[in-house]
Amino acid sequence: MSDLKKLNVLMCGTGEYTTGYNDAGASQSDKKVGVVGLTLFDLRRRGKVDQLGMVGVNGKKFPAIRKHLEEKIQGVYKNMDINFTSYPDNESINPEAYRAAIDAMAPGDAVIIFTPDPSHYPIAKYALERKIHVLVTKPATQLLEHHQELIDLAEKNGLVCWVEHHKRVRRSL
């Protein structure tokens, strides 16, 4: 048995890739239940991760997101705990809610960033400066100098900062 503590993970982004939910409601795409949330809920069920958080800009979406996850995940998969701490609260809209969410984490925890492209760099940088591991979807940044800065911050702090590339082998692309 490993002596490593279970990883706490913050999901940055509340959209289709994370939850299967978007501004129009339940997604009609191939990501009807999301990818990031489903994977992390399953990893928690398997004892690989511990506390989960989710951060977006519009906290008013969280009640509908939770209902969607209850129907599409908890109601379908056995013993799937879909609970998570959400930022901002259900009554708030806050484009910088990621700061409070990351500030609530401990060094060595991790964030997964599936947000609009312009927000990848500031969220990743903020996390790395606080010694939080980062997985960010492509493109990691919009400027090469920002990409190098994230690499340097990760190396300086002994962290991983990985870029996720989905749709690498999709025939339609």
PDB file of C-alpha atoms in Angstrom, residues 25-100:
ATOM      1  CA  GLY A  25     -28.470  22.811 -21.057  1.00  0.00           C
ATOM      2  CA  ALA A  26     -27.498  19.162 -21.400  1.00  0.00           C
ATOM      3  CA  SER A  27     -25.060  18.680 -24.257  1.00  0.00           C
ATOM      4  CA  GLN A  28     -26.270  16.834 -27.325  1.00  0.00           C
ATOM      5  CA  SER A  29     -22.727  15.971 -28.423  1.00  0.00           C
ATOM      6  CA  ASP A  30     -20.655  12.876 -27.742  1.00  0.00           C
ATOM      7  CA  LYS A  31     -19.798  14.430 -24.358  1.00  0.00           C
ATOM      8  CA  LYS A  32     -23.279  14.232 -22.823  1.00  0.00           C
ATOM      9  CA  VAL A  33     -21.851  13.384 -19.392  1.00  0.00           C
ATOM     10  CA  GLY A  34     -18.612  15.316 -19.765  1.00  0.00           C
ATOM     11  CA  VAL A  35     -15.156  13.829 -19.662  1.00  0.00           C
ATOM     12  CA  VAL A  36     -13.209  15.526 -16.882  1.00  0.00           C
ATOM     13  CA  GLY A  37     -15.880  15.284 -14.171  1.00  0.00           C
ATOM     14  CA  LEU A  38     -16.834  11.701 -14.999  1.00  0.00           C
ATOM     15  CA  THR A  39     -13.181  10.630 -14.936  1.00  0.00           C
ATOM     16  CA  LEU A  40     -12.487  12.326 -11.613  1.00  0.00           C
ATOM     17  CA  PHE A  41     -15.665  11.016  -9.986  1.00  0.00           C
ATOM     18  CA  ASP A  42     -14.620   7.518 -11.074  1.00  0.00           C
ATOM     19  CA  LEU A  43     -11.050   8.008  -9.829  1.00  0.00           C
ATOM     20  CA  ARG A  44     -12.486   9.033  -6.456  1.00  0.00           C
ATOM     21  CA  ARG A  45     -14.723   5.945  -6.460  1.00  0.00           C
ATOM     22  CA  ARG A  46     -11.564   3.882  -7.057  1.00  0.00           C
ATOM     23  CA  GLY A  47      -9.760   5.594  -4.171  1.00  0.00           C
ATOM     24  CA  LYS A  48      -7.247   7.468  -6.341  1.00  0.00           C
ATOM     25  CA  VAL A  49      -8.337  11.057  -5.631  1.00  0.00           C
ATOM     26  CA  ASP A  50      -9.928  12.655  -2.595  1.00  0.00           C
ATOM     27  CA  GLN A  51     -11.598  16.071  -2.541  1.00  0.00           C
ATOM     28  CA  LEU A  52     -12.906  17.562  -5.773  1.00  0.00           C
ATOM     29  CA  GLY A  53     -13.713  21.158  -6.560  1.00  0.00           C
ATOM     30  CA  MET A  54     -15.158  22.893  -9.594  1.00  0.00           C
ATOM     31  CA  VAL A  55     -14.769  26.532 -10.536  1.00  0.00           C
ATOM     32  CA  GLY A  56     -16.474  28.582 -13.205  1.00  0.00           C
ATOM     33  CA  VAL A  57     -17.414  32.184 -13.729  1.00  0.00           C
ATOM     34  CA  ASN A  58     -21.160  31.863 -13.122  1.00  0.00           C
ATOM     35  CA  GLY A  59     -22.050  30.160  -9.842  1.00  0.00           C
ATOM     36  CA  LYS A  60     -25.740  30.444 -10.720  1.00  0.00           C
ATOM     37  CA  LYS A  61     -25.229  27.478 -13.087  1.00  0.00           C
ATOM     38  CA  PHE A  62     -24.210  25.065 -10.325  1.00  0.00           C
ATOM     39  CA  PRO A  63     -27.701  23.917  -9.263  1.00  0.00           C
ATOM     40  CA  ALA A  64     -28.501  22.922 -12.872  1.00  0.00           C
ATOM     41  CA  ILE A  65     -25.063  21.325 -13.310  1.00  0.00           C
ATOM     42  CA  ARG A  66     -25.538  19.280 -10.133  1.00  0.00           C
ATOM     43  CA  LYS A  67     -28.979  18.143 -11.302  1.00  0.00           C
ATOM     44  CA  HIS A  68     -27.521  17.162 -14.677  1.00  0.00           C
ATOM     45  CA  LEU A  69     -24.706  15.188 -13.005  1.00  0.00           C
ATOM     46  CA  GLU A  70     -27.184  13.444 -10.695  1.00  0.00           C
ATOM     47  CA  GLU A  71     -29.262  12.301 -13.678  1.00  0.00           C
ATOM     48  CA  LYS A  72     -26.468  11.448 -16.118  1.00  0.00           C
ATOM     49  CA  ILE A  73     -23.794  10.070 -13.795  1.00  0.00           C
ATOM     50  CA  GLN A  74     -24.991   9.314 -10.271  1.00  0.00           C
ATOM     51  CA  GLY A  75     -28.236   7.797 -11.537  1.00  0.00           C
ATOM     52  CA  VAL A  76     -26.408   5.565 -14.014  1.00  0.00           C
ATOM     53  CA  TYR A  77     -23.081   4.526 -12.453  1.00  0.00           C
ATOM     54  CA  LYS A  78     -22.974   2.449  -9.278  1.00  0.00           C
ATOM     55  CA  ASN A  79     -21.580   4.139  -6.146  1.00  0.00           C
ATOM     56  CA  MET A  80     -20.583   7.298  -7.988  1.00  0.00           C
ATOM     57  CA  ASP A  81     -20.203  10.259  -5.630  1.00  0.00           C
ATOM     58  CA  ILE A  82     -20.651  13.430  -7.677  1.00  0.00           C
ATOM     59  CA  ASN A  83     -20.165  15.886  -4.811  1.00  0.00           C
ATOM     60  CA  PHE A  84     -17.725  18.749  -5.236  1.00  0.00           C
ATOM     61  CA  THR A  85     -17.017  22.134  -3.710  1.00  0.00           C
ATOM     62  CA  SER A  86     -18.049  24.880  -6.119  1.00  0.00           C
ATOM     63  CA  TYR A  87     -16.659  28.353  -6.758  1.00  0.00           C
ATOM     64  CA  PRO A  88     -18.154  30.934  -6.830  1.00  0.00           C
ATOM     65  CA  ASP A  89     -21.227  30.313  -4.677  1.00  0.00           C
ATOM     66  CA  ASN A  90     -24.604  29.653  -6.323  1.00  0.00           C
ATOM     67  CA  GLU A  91     -25.566  33.349  -6.213  1.00  0.00           C
ATOM     68  CA  SER A  92     -22.406  34.892  -7.655  1.00  0.00           C
ATOM     69  CA  ILE A  93     -20.738  35.678 -10.952  1.00  0.00           C
ATOM     70  CA  ASN A  94     -16.985  36.119 -10.604  1.00  0.00           C
ATOM     71  CA  PRO A  95     -14.474  35.812 -13.464  1.00  0.00           C
ATOM     72  CA  GLU A  96     -11.667  35.470 -10.928  1.00  0.00           C
ATOM     73  CA  ALA A  97     -13.298  32.805  -8.740  1.00  0.00           C
ATOM     74  CA  TYR A  98     -10.410  30.507  -9.685  1.00  0.00           C
ATOM     75  CA  ARG A  99      -8.216  32.499  -7.279  1.00  0.00           C
ATOM     76  CA  ALA A 100     -10.322  31.640  -4.216  1.00  0.00           C
TER      77      ALA A 100
END
